[in-house]
mmCIF file of C-alpha atoms in Angstrom:
data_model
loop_
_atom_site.group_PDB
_atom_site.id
_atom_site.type_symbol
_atom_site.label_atom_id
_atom_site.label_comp_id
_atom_site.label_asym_id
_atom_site.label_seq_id
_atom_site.Cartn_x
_atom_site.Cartn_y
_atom_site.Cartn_z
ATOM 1 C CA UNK D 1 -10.383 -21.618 -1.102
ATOM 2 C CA UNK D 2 -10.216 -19.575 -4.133
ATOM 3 C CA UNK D 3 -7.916 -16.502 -4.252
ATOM 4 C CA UNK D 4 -8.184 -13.036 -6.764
ATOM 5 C CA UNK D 5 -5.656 -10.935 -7.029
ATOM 6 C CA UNK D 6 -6.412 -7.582 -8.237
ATOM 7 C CA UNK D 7 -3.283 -5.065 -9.489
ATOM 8 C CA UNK D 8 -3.169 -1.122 -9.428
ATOM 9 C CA UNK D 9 -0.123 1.288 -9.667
ATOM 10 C CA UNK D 10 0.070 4.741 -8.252
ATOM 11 C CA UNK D 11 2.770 7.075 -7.778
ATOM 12 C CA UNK D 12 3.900 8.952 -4.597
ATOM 13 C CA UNK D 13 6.843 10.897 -2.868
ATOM 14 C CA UNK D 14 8.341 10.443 0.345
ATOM 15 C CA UNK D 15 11.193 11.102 2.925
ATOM 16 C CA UNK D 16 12.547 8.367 5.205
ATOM 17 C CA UNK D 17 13.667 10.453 8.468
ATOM 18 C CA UNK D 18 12.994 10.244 11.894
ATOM 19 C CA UNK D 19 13.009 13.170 13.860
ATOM 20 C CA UNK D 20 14.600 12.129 16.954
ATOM 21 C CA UNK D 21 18.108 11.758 14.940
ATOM 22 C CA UNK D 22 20.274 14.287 13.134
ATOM 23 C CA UNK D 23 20.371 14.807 10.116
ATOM 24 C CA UNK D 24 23.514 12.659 9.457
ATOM 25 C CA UNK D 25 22.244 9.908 11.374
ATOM 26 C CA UNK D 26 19.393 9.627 9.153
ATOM 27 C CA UNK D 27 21.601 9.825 6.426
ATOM 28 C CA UNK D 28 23.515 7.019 7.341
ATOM 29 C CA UNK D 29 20.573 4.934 7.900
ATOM 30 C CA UNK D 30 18.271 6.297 5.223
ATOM 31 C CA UNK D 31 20.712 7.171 2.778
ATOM 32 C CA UNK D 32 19.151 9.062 -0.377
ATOM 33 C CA UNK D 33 15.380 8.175 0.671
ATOM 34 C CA UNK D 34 16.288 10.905 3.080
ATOM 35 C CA UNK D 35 16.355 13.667 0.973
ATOM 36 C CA UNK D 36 15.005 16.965 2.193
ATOM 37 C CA UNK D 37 13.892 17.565 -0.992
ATOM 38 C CA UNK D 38 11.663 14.152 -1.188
ATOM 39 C CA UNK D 39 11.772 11.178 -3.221
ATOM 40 C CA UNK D 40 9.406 9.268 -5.039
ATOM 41 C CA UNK D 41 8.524 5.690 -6.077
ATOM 42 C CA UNK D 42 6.185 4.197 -9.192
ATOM 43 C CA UNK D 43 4.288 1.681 -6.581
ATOM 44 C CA UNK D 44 2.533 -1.429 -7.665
ATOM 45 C CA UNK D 45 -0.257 -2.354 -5.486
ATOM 46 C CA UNK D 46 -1.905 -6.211 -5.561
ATOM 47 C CA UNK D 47 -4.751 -7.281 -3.404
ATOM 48 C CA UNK D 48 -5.722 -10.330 -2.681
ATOM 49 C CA UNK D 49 -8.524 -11.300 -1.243
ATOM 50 C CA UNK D 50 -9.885 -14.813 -0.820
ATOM 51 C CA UNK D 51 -12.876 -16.872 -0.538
ATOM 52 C CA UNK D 52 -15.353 -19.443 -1.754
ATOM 53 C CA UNK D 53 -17.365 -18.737 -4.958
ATOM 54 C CA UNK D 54 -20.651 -17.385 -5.447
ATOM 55 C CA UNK D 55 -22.917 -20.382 -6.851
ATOM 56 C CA UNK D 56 -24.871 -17.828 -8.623
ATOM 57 C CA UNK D 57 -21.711 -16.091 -10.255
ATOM 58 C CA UNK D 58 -19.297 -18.161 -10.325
ATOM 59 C CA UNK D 59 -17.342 -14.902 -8.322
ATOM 60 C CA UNK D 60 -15.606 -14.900 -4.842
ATOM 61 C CA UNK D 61 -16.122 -11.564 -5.796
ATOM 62 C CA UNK D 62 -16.100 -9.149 -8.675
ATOM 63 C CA UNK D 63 -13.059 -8.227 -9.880
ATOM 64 C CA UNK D 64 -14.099 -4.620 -11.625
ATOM 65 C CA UNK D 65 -16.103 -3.704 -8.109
ATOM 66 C CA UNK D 66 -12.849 -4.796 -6.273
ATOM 67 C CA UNK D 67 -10.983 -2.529 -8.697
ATOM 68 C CA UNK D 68 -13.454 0.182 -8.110
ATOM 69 C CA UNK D 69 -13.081 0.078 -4.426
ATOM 70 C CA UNK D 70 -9.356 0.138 -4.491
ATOM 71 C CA UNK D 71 -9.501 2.776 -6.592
ATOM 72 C CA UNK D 72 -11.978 4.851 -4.772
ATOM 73 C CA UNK D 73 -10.425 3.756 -0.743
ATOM 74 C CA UNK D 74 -6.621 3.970 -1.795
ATOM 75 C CA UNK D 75 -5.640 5.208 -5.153
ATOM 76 C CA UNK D 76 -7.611 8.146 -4.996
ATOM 77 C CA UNK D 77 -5.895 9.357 -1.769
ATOM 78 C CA UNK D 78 -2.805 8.247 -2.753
ATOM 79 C CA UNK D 79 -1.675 8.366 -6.409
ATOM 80 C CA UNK D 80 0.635 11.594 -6.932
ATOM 81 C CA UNK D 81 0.681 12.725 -3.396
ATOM 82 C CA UNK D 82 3.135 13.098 -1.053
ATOM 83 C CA UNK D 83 2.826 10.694 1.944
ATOM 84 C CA UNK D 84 4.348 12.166 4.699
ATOM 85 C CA UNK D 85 2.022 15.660 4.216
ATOM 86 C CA UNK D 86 -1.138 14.424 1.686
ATOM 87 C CA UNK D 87 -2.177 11.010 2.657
ATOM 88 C CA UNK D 88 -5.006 11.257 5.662
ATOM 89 C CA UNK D 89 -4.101 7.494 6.672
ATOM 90 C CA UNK D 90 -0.435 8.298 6.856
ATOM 91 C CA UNK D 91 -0.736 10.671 9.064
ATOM 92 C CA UNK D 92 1.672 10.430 11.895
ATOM 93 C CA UNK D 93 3.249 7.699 10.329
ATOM 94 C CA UNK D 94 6.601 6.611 9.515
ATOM 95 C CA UNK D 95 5.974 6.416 5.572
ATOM 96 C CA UNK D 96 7.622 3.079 5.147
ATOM 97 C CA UNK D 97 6.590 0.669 2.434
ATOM 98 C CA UNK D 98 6.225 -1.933 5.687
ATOM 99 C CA UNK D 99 3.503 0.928 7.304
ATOM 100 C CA UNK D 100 2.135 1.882 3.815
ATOM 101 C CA UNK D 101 1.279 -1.767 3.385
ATOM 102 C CA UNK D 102 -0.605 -2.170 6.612
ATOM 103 C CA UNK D 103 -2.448 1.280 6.020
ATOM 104 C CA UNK D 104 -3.614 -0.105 2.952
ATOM 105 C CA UNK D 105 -5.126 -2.854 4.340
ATOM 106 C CA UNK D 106 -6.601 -1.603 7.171
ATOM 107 C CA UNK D 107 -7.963 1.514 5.097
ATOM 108 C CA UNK D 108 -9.541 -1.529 2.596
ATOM 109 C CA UNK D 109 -10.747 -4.151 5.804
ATOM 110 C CA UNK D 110 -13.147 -0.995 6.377
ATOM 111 C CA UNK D 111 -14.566 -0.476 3.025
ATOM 112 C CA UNK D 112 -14.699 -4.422 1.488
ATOM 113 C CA UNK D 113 -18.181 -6.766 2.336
ATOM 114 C CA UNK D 114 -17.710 -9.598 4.447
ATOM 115 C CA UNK D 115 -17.377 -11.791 1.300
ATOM 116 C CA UNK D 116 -14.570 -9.906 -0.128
ATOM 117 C CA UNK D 117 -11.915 -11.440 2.690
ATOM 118 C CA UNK D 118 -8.371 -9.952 3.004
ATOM 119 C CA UNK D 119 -5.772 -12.352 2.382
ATOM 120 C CA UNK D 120 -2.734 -9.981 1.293
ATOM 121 C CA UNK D 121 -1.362 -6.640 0.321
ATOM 122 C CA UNK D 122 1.891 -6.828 -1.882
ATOM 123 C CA UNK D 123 3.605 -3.344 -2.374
ATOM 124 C CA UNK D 124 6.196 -3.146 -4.531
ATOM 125 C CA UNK D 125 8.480 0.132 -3.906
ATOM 126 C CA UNK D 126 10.824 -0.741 -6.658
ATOM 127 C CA UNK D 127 10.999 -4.151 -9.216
ATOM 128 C CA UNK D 128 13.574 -5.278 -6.820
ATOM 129 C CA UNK D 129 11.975 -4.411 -3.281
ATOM 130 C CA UNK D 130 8.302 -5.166 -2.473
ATOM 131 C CA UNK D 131 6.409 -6.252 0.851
ATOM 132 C CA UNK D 132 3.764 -8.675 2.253
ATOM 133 C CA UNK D 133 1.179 -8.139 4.674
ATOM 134 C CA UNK D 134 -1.334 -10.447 5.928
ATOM 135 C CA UNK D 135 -3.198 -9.132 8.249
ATOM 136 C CA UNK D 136 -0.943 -9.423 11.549
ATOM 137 C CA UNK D 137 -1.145 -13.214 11.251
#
C-alpha cells in the first residue's frame, strides 16, 4: 500500500459559539474564538489518499489532478470565506476544525475516482493545533 499526500493552505474566519448558551458561557468555553466580531485561521490542508500503483504510470494517482480536485471541491469554496455564513458544506454546522475536517472529506469521497482512496484529512488550525480524520474508522 502506497500512500500520497497532497498539501494546500487556505484561509478562513470563524466564531466558536453555540447558541443554546449565553454569551458568557461561550466565553468561558470558547474564549477569544468567540468573538462576535469573528476570527480567522491560515489553515493547512493535507490529503492523503492511498492505494496500489498504476503499472502503466507508476501513479496511485496523479498528484497535479489530485491538486486540481482539491482545489476545485474545497479550496475554491473555502479559501477567504467565512465558515459559519459562506461555506455551502458548513452549513448548519458547528465550524470546528474536528467538523471542518470531516466536511472535507466527505465533500472530497464525492468528487475522487474509486482509485483515488481516502486514507486521511490533516487540518492544521494553528502550527501547534491540527486534526486527523479517517474516515469514521
Amino acid at each position: 500500500m502506497i500512500y500520497l499526500t497532497r498539501v494546500e493552505n487556505f484561509n478562513a474566519a470563524h466564531k466558536l459559539s453555540n447558541p443554546a448558551w449565553s454569551k458568557e458561557k461561550n466565553l468561558e468555553v470558547f474564549g477569544k474564538c468567540a468573538n462576535d466580531n469573528w476570527h480567522g485561521h491560515n489553515y493547512e490542508l493535507h490529503v492523503t489518499i492511498k492505494g496500489t500503483p498504476d503499472p502503466e504510470t507508476g501513479f496511485v494517482f496523479n498528484a497535479k489532478t489530485l491538486g486540481d480536485v482539491i482545489k476545485d471541491v474545497i479550496i475554491e469554496k473555502i479559501d477567504h470565506r467565512n465558515l459559519n455564513m459562506d461555506v455551502d458544506f458548513m452549513a448548519g454546522k458547528f465550524t470546528s476544525a474536528e467538523n471542518l475536517a470531516i466536511a472535507i472529506w466527505d465533500e472530497l469521497a464525492k468528487n475522487l475516482p474509486p482509485a483515488a482512496q481516502l486514507h486521511c484529512i490533516k487540518l492544521y488550525e494553528t502550527p501547534r493545533i491540527y486534526v486527523e480524520y479517517y474516515g469514521g474508522q
